[in-house]
């Protein structure tokens, strides 16, 4: 599990961290340049071991930090190699970086109750020794190694004795110490096998179906509204910045406003993503689900403008909605939270799952948010039907009408909660009132 805390501001401390970031960026840029040049010359990639061997005793960083940057490059390269099997436009790392996060392994930091000491080294000669070096014996020896360190306060709430990896990143105008803590997964071997399906969407962020009788539908309208508001506001600010001279006082004001908008909307979306996935995992845990199948919608936003296979093309508004859809972050948070609870998560292809009828075996187009079987005249929520069919692609699930479908928002204030919260029927609608996006954006 990943946690983080903000490093308190100190001018000298932040300057040292900024210098380490520049040095980490130099490591990344050199690795990218040398690995790419070697590939074009020899038609094969440098291995991770070869990259780490070349980078030894070259930078003013701890050796484990340099190795961690090489590990990140190798993992990034492997990810792009897998993506290029389906997307030929995916590019290997090539961009020059001026700042880079500071990865820390266990050997590169000393953790105590009050402080965290980050180790680094400095390879350099003093000027008098450098001028008289050739006159001395063994003048061709390597640069001497000077051990140094940077001390930051320990504000973590967990015990970091077992922490094996951490990163120092710049986020929202401050440095953050992000660390991983091993959390034991729950053992669900004593439970009976119970399958649930998850259908990701825009209007409803996640629709989860536990077995055949219960379902939970969480609204995603708040996240979509915040993303659309951010896009419109950024477009307006960019238009105003284009009319100002770059670097002027008014241009800087617009730039600061744009940065504030980015940070605010990002925090709002992260909070809603966390609350949405938390509700889903709590529902699955209460239903004693052991396996969760999620529909894979990666790449749905690509090729929507010119797709010759589809007769109906997406309009501009729909293309924007698909591009702003944060389904990847929701899937990532949902996966790691479910694994902590011991729930086995898998993905599957989900085409036509909302149109396939489980009662007659045919395929019908849904009207609105309700799927109606034209043969049996049976009604079911289209997202719930999609979640059921996603689960049926890998596991068996009986076909029967749902007993209850619960509609929820990711967060409610007390004045919007009813006195008695229970299971609502299929035709029940969520409470009306001011939207969450209006209260948060």
Coordinates of C-alpha atoms in Angstrom, one line a residue:
X1 CA 0.0 0.0 0.0
X2 CA 1.3 3.5 -0.9
X3 CA 1.1 6.4 1.6
X4 CA 2.6 9.9 1.5
X5 CA 3.2 12.9 3.7
X6 CA 4.3 16.5 2.8
X7 CA 7.8 17.5 3.6
X8 CA 7.7 20.9 5.5
X9 CA 9.2 23.8 3.7
X10 CA 12.7 24.8 4.5
X11 CA 14.7 26.8 1.9
X12 CA 18.0 24.9 2.3
X13 CA 16.2 21.5 2.4
X14 CA 14.2 22.3 -0.7
X15 CA 17.3 23.6 -2.5
X16 CA 19.1 20.3 -1.8
X17 CA 16.1 18.3 -3.0
X18 CA 15.9 20.4 -6.1
X19 CA 19.6 19.7 -6.8
X20 CA 19.0 16.0 -6.4
X21 CA 16.1 16.2 -8.8
X22 CA 18.3 17.8 -11.4
X23 CA 20.9 15.1 -10.9
X24 CA 18.2 12.3 -11.2
X25 CA 17.1 14.0 -14.5
X26 CA 20.7 13.8 -15.8
X27 CA 20.7 10.1 -15.0
X28 CA 17.5 9.5 -16.9
X29 CA 18.6 11.6 -19.9
X30 CA 21.9 9.8 -20.2
X31 CA 20.2 6.4 -20.0
X32 CA 17.7 7.3 -22.6
X33 CA 20.3 8.7 -24.9
X34 CA 22.7 5.8 -24.6
X35 CA 20.1 3.1 -24.8
X36 CA 18.5 4.6 -27.9
X37 CA 21.9 5.1 -29.7
X38 CA 22.9 1.5 -28.9
X39 CA 19.6 0.3 -30.3
X40 CA 20.0 2.1 -33.6
X41 CA 23.6 1.0 -33.9
X42 CA 23.2 -2.7 -32.9
X43 CA 19.5 -3.3 -33.4
X44 CA 19.0 -4.5 -29.8
X45 CA 18.4 -2.9 -26.5
X46 CA 20.8 -2.6 -23.6
X47 CA 19.8 -4.9 -20.7
X48 CA 19.1 -3.5 -17.3
X49 CA 22.3 -4.9 -15.9
X50 CA 24.4 -3.3 -18.6
X51 CA 22.7 0.1 -18.0
X52 CA 23.4 -0.1 -14.3
X53 CA 27.1 -1.1 -14.9
X54 CA 27.6 1.9 -17.2
X55 CA 26.1 4.4 -14.7
X56 CA 28.3 3.4 -11.7
X57 CA 30.3 6.2 -9.8
X58 CA 29.2 8.9 -12.2
X59 CA 26.6 11.0 -10.4
X60 CA 26.2 12.7 -7.0
X61 CA 23.5 10.3 -6.0
X62 CA 23.6 7.0 -4.0
X63 CA 24.3 4.0 -6.1
X64 CA 20.9 2.4 -5.2
X65 CA 19.1 5.6 -6.3
X66 CA 20.9 5.4 -9.7
X67 CA 19.9 1.7 -10.0
X68 CA 16.3 2.5 -9.1
X69 CA 16.2 5.0 -12.0
X70 CA 17.6 2.4 -14.4
X71 CA 14.9 0.0 -13.1
X72 CA 12.2 2.5 -13.8
X73 CA 13.5 3.0 -17.4
X74 CA 13.6 -0.8 -18.0
X75 CA 10.0 -1.1 -16.6
X76 CA 8.8 1.8 -18.8
X77 CA 10.5 0.3 -21.9
X78 CA 8.9 -3.1 -21.2
X79 CA 5.4 -1.5 -20.8
X80 CA 5.8 0.3 -24.2
X81 CA 6.9 -2.9 -25.8
X82 CA 3.7 -4.6 -24.7
X83 CA 1.6 -1.6 -25.8
X84 CA 3.1 -1.6 -29.3
X85 CA 1.6 -4.9 -30.0
X86 CA -1.9 -3.2 -30.2
X87 CA -0.9 0.4 -30.6
X88 CA 1.8 1.2 -33.1
X89 CA 1.9 4.9 -32.1
X90 CA 3.2 4.1 -28.6
X91 CA 6.7 5.7 -28.3
X92 CA 9.7 4.5 -26.2
X93 CA 11.1 7.1 -23.7
X94 CA 12.7 9.9 -25.7
X95 CA 11.8 13.2 -24.0
X96 CA 14.5 15.2 -22.2
X97 CA 13.7 15.9 -18.6
X98 CA 14.9 18.7 -16.4
X99 CA 13.6 17.4 -13.1
X100 CA 12.9 13.8 -12.1
X101 CA 11.5 12.1 -9.0
X102 CA 14.1 10.8 -6.5
X103 CA 13.6 7.0 -6.1
X104 CA 15.0 5.6 -2.8
X105 CA 15.7 2.0 -2.0
X106 CA 16.1 0.6 1.5
X107 CA 19.9 0.9 1.4
X108 CA 19.8 4.6 0.3
X109 CA 18.0 5.8 3.4
X110 CA 18.2 5.5 7.2
X111 CA 14.8 5.7 8.9
X112 CA 14.4 6.6 12.6
X113 CA 11.4 7.6 14.6
X114 CA 11.8 11.3 14.1
X115 CA 13.9 11.7 10.9
X116 CA 14.7 10.1 7.5
X117 CA 18.2 10.4 6.3
X118 CA 18.6 10.3 2.5
X119 CA 22.1 9.1 1.5
X120 CA 24.0 10.6 -1.4
X121 CA 27.6 10.9 -2.5
X122 CA 29.8 13.5 -4.1
X123 CA 32.7 12.7 -6.5
X124 CA 35.0 15.7 -6.8
X125 CA 38.5 17.1 -6.2
X126 CA 39.3 20.2 -4.3
X127 CA 41.0 22.8 -6.6
X128 CA 44.5 22.6 -5.0
X129 CA 44.5 18.8 -5.2
X130 CA 43.3 18.9 -8.8
X131 CA 46.1 21.3 -9.9
X132 CA 48.8 19.2 -8.1
X133 CA 47.4 15.7 -8.9
X134 CA 49.8 14.8 -11.7
X135 CA 52.8 15.5 -9.5
X136 CA 51.7 13.0 -7.0
X137 CA 51.9 9.2 -7.0
X138 CA 49.0 7.3 -8.4
X139 CA 47.7 10.4 -10.1
X140 CA 45.3 8.4 -12.4
X141 CA 43.1 7.0 -9.6
X142 CA 39.4 7.6 -9.6
X143 CA 37.7 10.6 -8.1
X144 CA 37.4 10.3 -4.3
X145 CA 34.0 9.5 -2.8
X146 CA 32.5 11.8 -0.2
X147 CA 29.5 10.5 1.6
X148 CA 26.8 13.1 2.2
X149 CA 23.1 13.1 3.4
X150 CA 19.9 15.1 3.5
X151 CA 17.7 14.8 6.6
X152 CA 13.9 15.3 6.4
X153 CA 11.4 14.9 9.3
X154 CA 9.5 11.7 9.6
X155 CA 5.8 12.4 9.6
X156 CA 4.5 9.0 8.7
X157 CA 1.8 7.4 10.7
X158 CA 3.0 3.8 9.9
X159 CA 6.1 2.0 11.0
X160 CA 8.7 2.4 8.2
X161 CA 11.1 -0.3 9.4
X162 CA 9.9 -2.6 6.7
X163 CA 9.7 0.1 4.0
X164 CA 11.8 -1.1 1.0
X165 CA 11.0 1.6 -1.5
X166 CA 10.1 5.3 -1.5
X167 CA 10.1 8.3 -3.8
X168 CA 10.4 12.1 -3.3
X169 CA 8.1 13.9 -5.8
X170 CA 7.1 17.5 -6.4
X171 CA 3.3 17.8 -6.1
X172 CA 1.0 20.8 -5.7
X173 CA 3.9 23.2 -4.9
X174 CA 5.6 21.1 -2.3
X175 CA 7.8 18.0 -1.9
X176 CA 6.1 14.8 -0.8
X177 CA 7.6 11.6 0.6
X178 CA 5.8 8.7 -0.9
X179 CA 6.5 5.3 0.5
X180 CA 5.2 1.7 0.2
X181 CA 4.2 -0.5 3.2
X182 CA 3.6 -4.2 2.9
X183 CA 0.0 -5.0 4.0
X184 CA -0.9 -8.7 4.4
X185 CA -3.8 -9.8 2.1
X186 CA -6.8 -11.3 3.7
X187 CA -7.3 -15.0 3.3
X188 CA -10.6 -15.8 1.7
X189 CA -9.9 -19.5 1.1
X190 CA -12.5 -20.5 3.7
X191 CA -15.2 -18.6 1.8
X192 CA -17.4 -20.2 -0.9
X193 CA -16.6 -19.1 -4.4
X194 CA -18.6 -16.0 -5.2
X195 CA -18.2 -14.0 -8.4
X196 CA -19.0 -10.3 -9.1
X197 CA -18.7 -8.3 -12.3
X198 CA -17.7 -4.7 -12.7
X199 CA -18.8 -2.4 -15.6
X200 CA -16.9 0.9 -15.8
X201 CA -18.8 3.8 -17.3
X202 CA -19.1 7.6 -17.4
X203 CA -22.6 8.2 -16.1
X204 CA -22.2 5.4 -13.6
X205 CA -18.5 5.1 -12.7
X206 CA -18.8 1.5 -11.6
X207 CA -21.7 -1.0 -11.6
X208 CA -20.9 -4.0 -9.5
X209 CA -23.0 -7.2 -9.4
X210 CA -22.5 -9.6 -6.6
X211 CA -23.7 -13.1 -7.7
X212 CA -27.2 -13.0 -9.1
X213 CA -29.4 -11.1 -6.7
X214 CA -27.7 -7.8 -5.5
X215 CA -26.0 -4.9 -7.3
X216 CA -24.5 -1.6 -6.5
X217 CA -24.5 1.3 -9.0
X218 CA -22.3 4.3 -8.2
X219 CA -22.7 7.6 -10.1
X220 CA -19.8 9.1 -12.0
X221 CA -21.6 12.4 -13.0
X222 CA -19.6 14.4 -10.5
X223 CA -16.2 13.4 -11.9
X224 CA -17.4 14.0 -15.5
X225 CA -18.7 17.4 -14.6
X226 CA -15.4 18.4 -12.9
X227 CA -13.4 17.3 -15.9
X228 CA -15.7 19.2 -18.3
X229 CA -15.5 22.3 -16.2
X230 CA -11.7 22.1 -16.1
X231 CA -11.5 21.8 -19.9
X232 CA -13.7 24.8 -20.5
X233 CA -11.9 26.9 -17.9
X234 CA -8.4 25.9 -19.3
X235 CA -9.5 26.8 -22.8
X236 CA -10.7 30.2 -21.7
X237 CA -7.4 30.9 -19.8
X238 CA -5.4 29.7 -22.8
X239 CA -7.3 32.1 -25.1
X240 CA -6.7 35.0 -22.7
X241 CA -3.0 34.1 -22.4
X242 CA -2.6 34.1 -26.2
X243 CA -3.6 37.8 -26.2
X244 CA -1.0 38.8 -23.7
X245 CA 2.8 39.1 -24.1
X246 CA 4.6 36.1 -22.8
X247 CA 6.2 36.8 -19.5
X248 CA 4.1 39.9 -18.8
X249 CA 2.4 40.5 -15.4
X250 CA -1.0 39.7 -16.7
X251 CA 0.3 36.5 -18.5
X252 CA 1.8 35.4 -15.2
X253 CA -1.5 35.9 -13.4
X254 CA -3.3 33.7 -15.9
X255 CA -0.6 31.1 -15.6
X256 CA -1.0 31.0 -11.8
X257 CA -4.7 30.7 -12.2
X258 CA -4.2 27.8 -14.6
X259 CA -1.9 26.0 -12.1
X260 CA -4.4 26.5 -9.3
X261 CA -7.2 25.1 -11.5
X262 CA -5.1 22.0 -12.3
X263 CA -4.3 21.4 -8.7
X264 CA -7.8 21.9 -7.4
X265 CA -9.5 19.7 -10.0
X266 CA -6.9 17.0 -9.5
X267 CA -7.5 16.9 -5.8
X268 CA -11.3 16.8 -6.3
X269 CA -11.0 13.9 -8.8
X270 CA -8.7 11.9 -6.6
X271 CA -11.0 12.3 -3.7
X272 CA -14.0 11.1 -5.7
X273 CA -12.1 8.2 -7.2
X274 CA -11.0 7.1 -3.7
X275 CA -14.5 7.3 -2.3
X276 CA -16.1 5.5 -5.3
X277 CA -13.7 2.6 -5.2
X278 CA -14.0 2.4 -1.4
X279 CA -17.7 2.0 -1.7
X280 CA -17.4 -0.8 -4.3
X281 CA -14.8 -2.7 -2.2
X282 CA -16.9 -2.3 0.9
X283 CA -19.9 -3.7 -1.0
X284 CA -17.9 -6.7 -2.3
X285 CA -16.5 -7.4 1.2
X286 CA -20.0 -7.3 2.7
X287 CA -21.2 -9.8 0.0
X288 CA -18.2 -12.0 0.6
X289 CA -17.1 -11.9 -3.0
X290 CA -13.9 -13.8 -3.8
X291 CA -13.5 -13.0 -7.5
X292 CA -14.1 -9.8 -9.4
X293 CA -14.1 -9.5 -13.3
X294 CA -13.7 -6.0 -14.7
X295 CA -14.4 -5.0 -18.3
X296 CA -11.3 -3.8 -20.2
X297 CA -12.1 -0.4 -21.9
X298 CA -8.5 0.7 -22.5
X299 CA -8.1 2.6 -25.8
X300 CA -11.8 3.3 -26.2
X301 CA -11.0 7.0 -26.7
X302 CA -8.8 6.3 -29.7
X303 CA -10.0 6.3 -33.3
X304 CA -13.4 7.9 -32.5
X305 CA -13.1 10.6 -35.1
X306 CA -12.3 8.4 -38.2
X307 CA -13.4 4.8 -37.7
X308 CA -14.3 3.2 -41.0
X309 CA -15.5 0.0 -39.3
X310 CA -18.3 1.9 -37.4
X311 CA -21.0 3.4 -39.5
X312 CA -22.0 5.9 -36.7
X313 CA -19.2 8.3 -35.9
X314 CA -18.8 10.1 -32.5
X315 CA -19.5 13.8 -32.4
X316 CA -17.1 16.3 -30.9
X317 CA -18.8 16.3 -27.4
X318 CA -18.7 12.6 -27.2
X319 CA -15.1 12.4 -28.2
X320 CA -14.2 14.9 -25.5
X321 CA -16.1 12.9 -22.9
X322 CA -14.2 9.7 -23.8
X323 CA -10.9 11.5 -23.7
X324 CA -11.6 13.0 -20.3
X325 CA -12.8 9.7 -18.8
X326 CA -10.6 8.7 -15.9
X327 CA -11.4 4.9 -16.2
X328 CA -7.7 4.0 -15.9
X329 CA -7.3 5.5 -12.4
X330 CA -10.5 4.1 -11.2
X331 CA -9.5 0.6 -12.4
X332 CA -6.1 0.9 -10.8
X333 CA -7.5 2.0 -7.4
X334 CA -10.2 -0.6 -7.5
X335 CA -7.7 -3.4 -8.3
X336 CA -5.2 -2.7 -5.5
X337 CA -7.9 -2.1 -2.9
X338 CA -9.7 -5.4 -3.9
X339 CA -6.4 -7.3 -3.7
X340 CA -5.8 -6.1 -0.2
X341 CA -9.1 -7.6 0.8
X342 CA -8.1 -10.9 -0.8
X343 CA -10.4 -10.5 -3.8
X344 CA -8.9 -11.9 -7.1
X345 CA -9.3 -9.4 -9.9
X346 CA -9.2 -10.2 -13.6
X347 CA -10.0 -8.3 -16.8
X348 CA -11.9 -9.3 -19.9
X349 CA -13.1 -7.9 -23.2
X350 CA -16.5 -6.3 -22.8
X351 CA -17.9 -5.5 -26.2
X352 CA -21.8 -5.8 -26.5
X353 CA -22.1 -6.8 -22.9
X354 CA -24.8 -4.1 -22.3
X355 CA -26.8 -5.3 -25.3
X356 CA -26.7 -9.1 -24.9
X357 CA -29.9 -10.4 -23.3
X358 CA -29.3 -13.0 -20.6
X359 CA -33.0 -14.2 -20.8
X360 CA -33.5 -14.9 -24.5
X361 CA -29.8 -14.9 -25.7
X362 CA -30.5 -12.2 -28.3
X363 CA -29.0 -8.8 -28.7
X364 CA -31.1 -5.7 -28.2
X365 CA -30.3 -2.0 -28.1
X366 CA -31.0 -0.4 -24.7
X367 CA -33.1 2.7 -24.5
X368 CA -31.9 5.2 -21.9
X369 CA -30.5 3.5 -18.8
X370 CA -32.9 0.6 -19.0
X371 CA -32.5 -2.6 -20.9
X372 CA -35.8 -4.3 -22.0
X373 CA -35.9 -7.7 -23.5
X374 CA -38.4 -7.6 -26.5
X375 CA -39.1 -11.3 -26.1
X376 CA -39.7 -11.7 -22.4
X377 CA -40.5 -8.0 -21.6
X378 CA -38.1 -8.2 -18.7
X379 CA -36.5 -4.9 -17.6
X380 CA -33.0 -4.5 -16.1
X381 CA -30.6 -1.7 -15.7
X382 CA -28.2 -1.6 -18.7
X383 CA -25.1 -1.2 -16.6
X384 CA -26.2 -4.0 -14.3
X385 CA -26.8 -6.2 -17.3
X386 CA -23.4 -5.3 -18.6
X387 CA -21.7 -6.2 -15.3
X388 CA -23.5 -9.6 -15.3
X389 CA -22.5 -10.4 -18.8
X390 CA -18.9 -9.4 -18.0
X391 CA -18.8 -11.9 -15.1
X392 CA -20.4 -14.6 -17.3
X393 CA -17.5 -14.4 -19.8
X394 CA -15.2 -16.1 -17.3
X395 CA -17.5 -17.7 -14.7
X396 CA -21.0 -19.2 -14.6
X397 CA -23.8 -17.1 -13.2
X398 CA -27.4 -18.0 -13.0
X399 CA -30.0 -16.0 -15.0
X400 CA -32.6 -14.4 -12.8
X401 CA -34.1 -11.0 -12.1
X402 CA -32.2 -9.0 -9.5
X403 CA -33.7 -8.7 -6.0
X404 CA -32.3 -5.2 -5.3
X405 CA -30.2 -2.6 -7.0
X406 CA -28.7 0.1 -4.8
X407 CA -27.9 3.5 -6.3
X408 CA -25.3 5.7 -4.6
X409 CA -23.3 8.8 -5.0
X410 CA -19.6 8.6 -4.0
X411 CA -20.2 11.1 -1.2
X412 CA -23.3 12.6 0.4
X413 CA -23.6 15.3 3.0
X414 CA -25.9 14.6 6.0
X415 CA -28.7 16.8 4.7
X416 CA -29.0 14.7 1.6
X417 CA -29.2 11.4 3.4
X418 CA -32.5 9.8 4.2
X419 CA -33.4 8.7 7.7
X420 CA -33.6 5.1 6.7
X421 CA -31.2 3.8 4.0
X422 CA -32.2 0.5 2.5
X423 CA -32.2 -1.3 -0.7
X424 CA -34.0 0.5 -3.5
X425 CA -35.8 -1.1 -6.3
X426 CA -34.8 -0.9 -10.0
X427 CA -37.1 2.0 -10.7
X428 CA -35.9 4.1 -7.7
X429 CA -33.8 7.1 -8.6
X430 CA -31.1 8.8 -6.5
X431 CA -32.1 11.8 -4.5
X432 CA -32.4 15.0 -6.3
X433 CA -30.7 18.2 -5.3
X434 CA -27.6 20.2 -6.0
X435 CA -25.0 18.0 -7.7
X436 CA -21.7 17.1 -6.1
X437 CA -19.8 18.8 -8.9
X438 CA -21.6 22.0 -8.1
X439 CA -20.6 21.8 -4.5
X440 CA -17.0 20.8 -5.1
X441 CA -15.9 22.5 -8.4

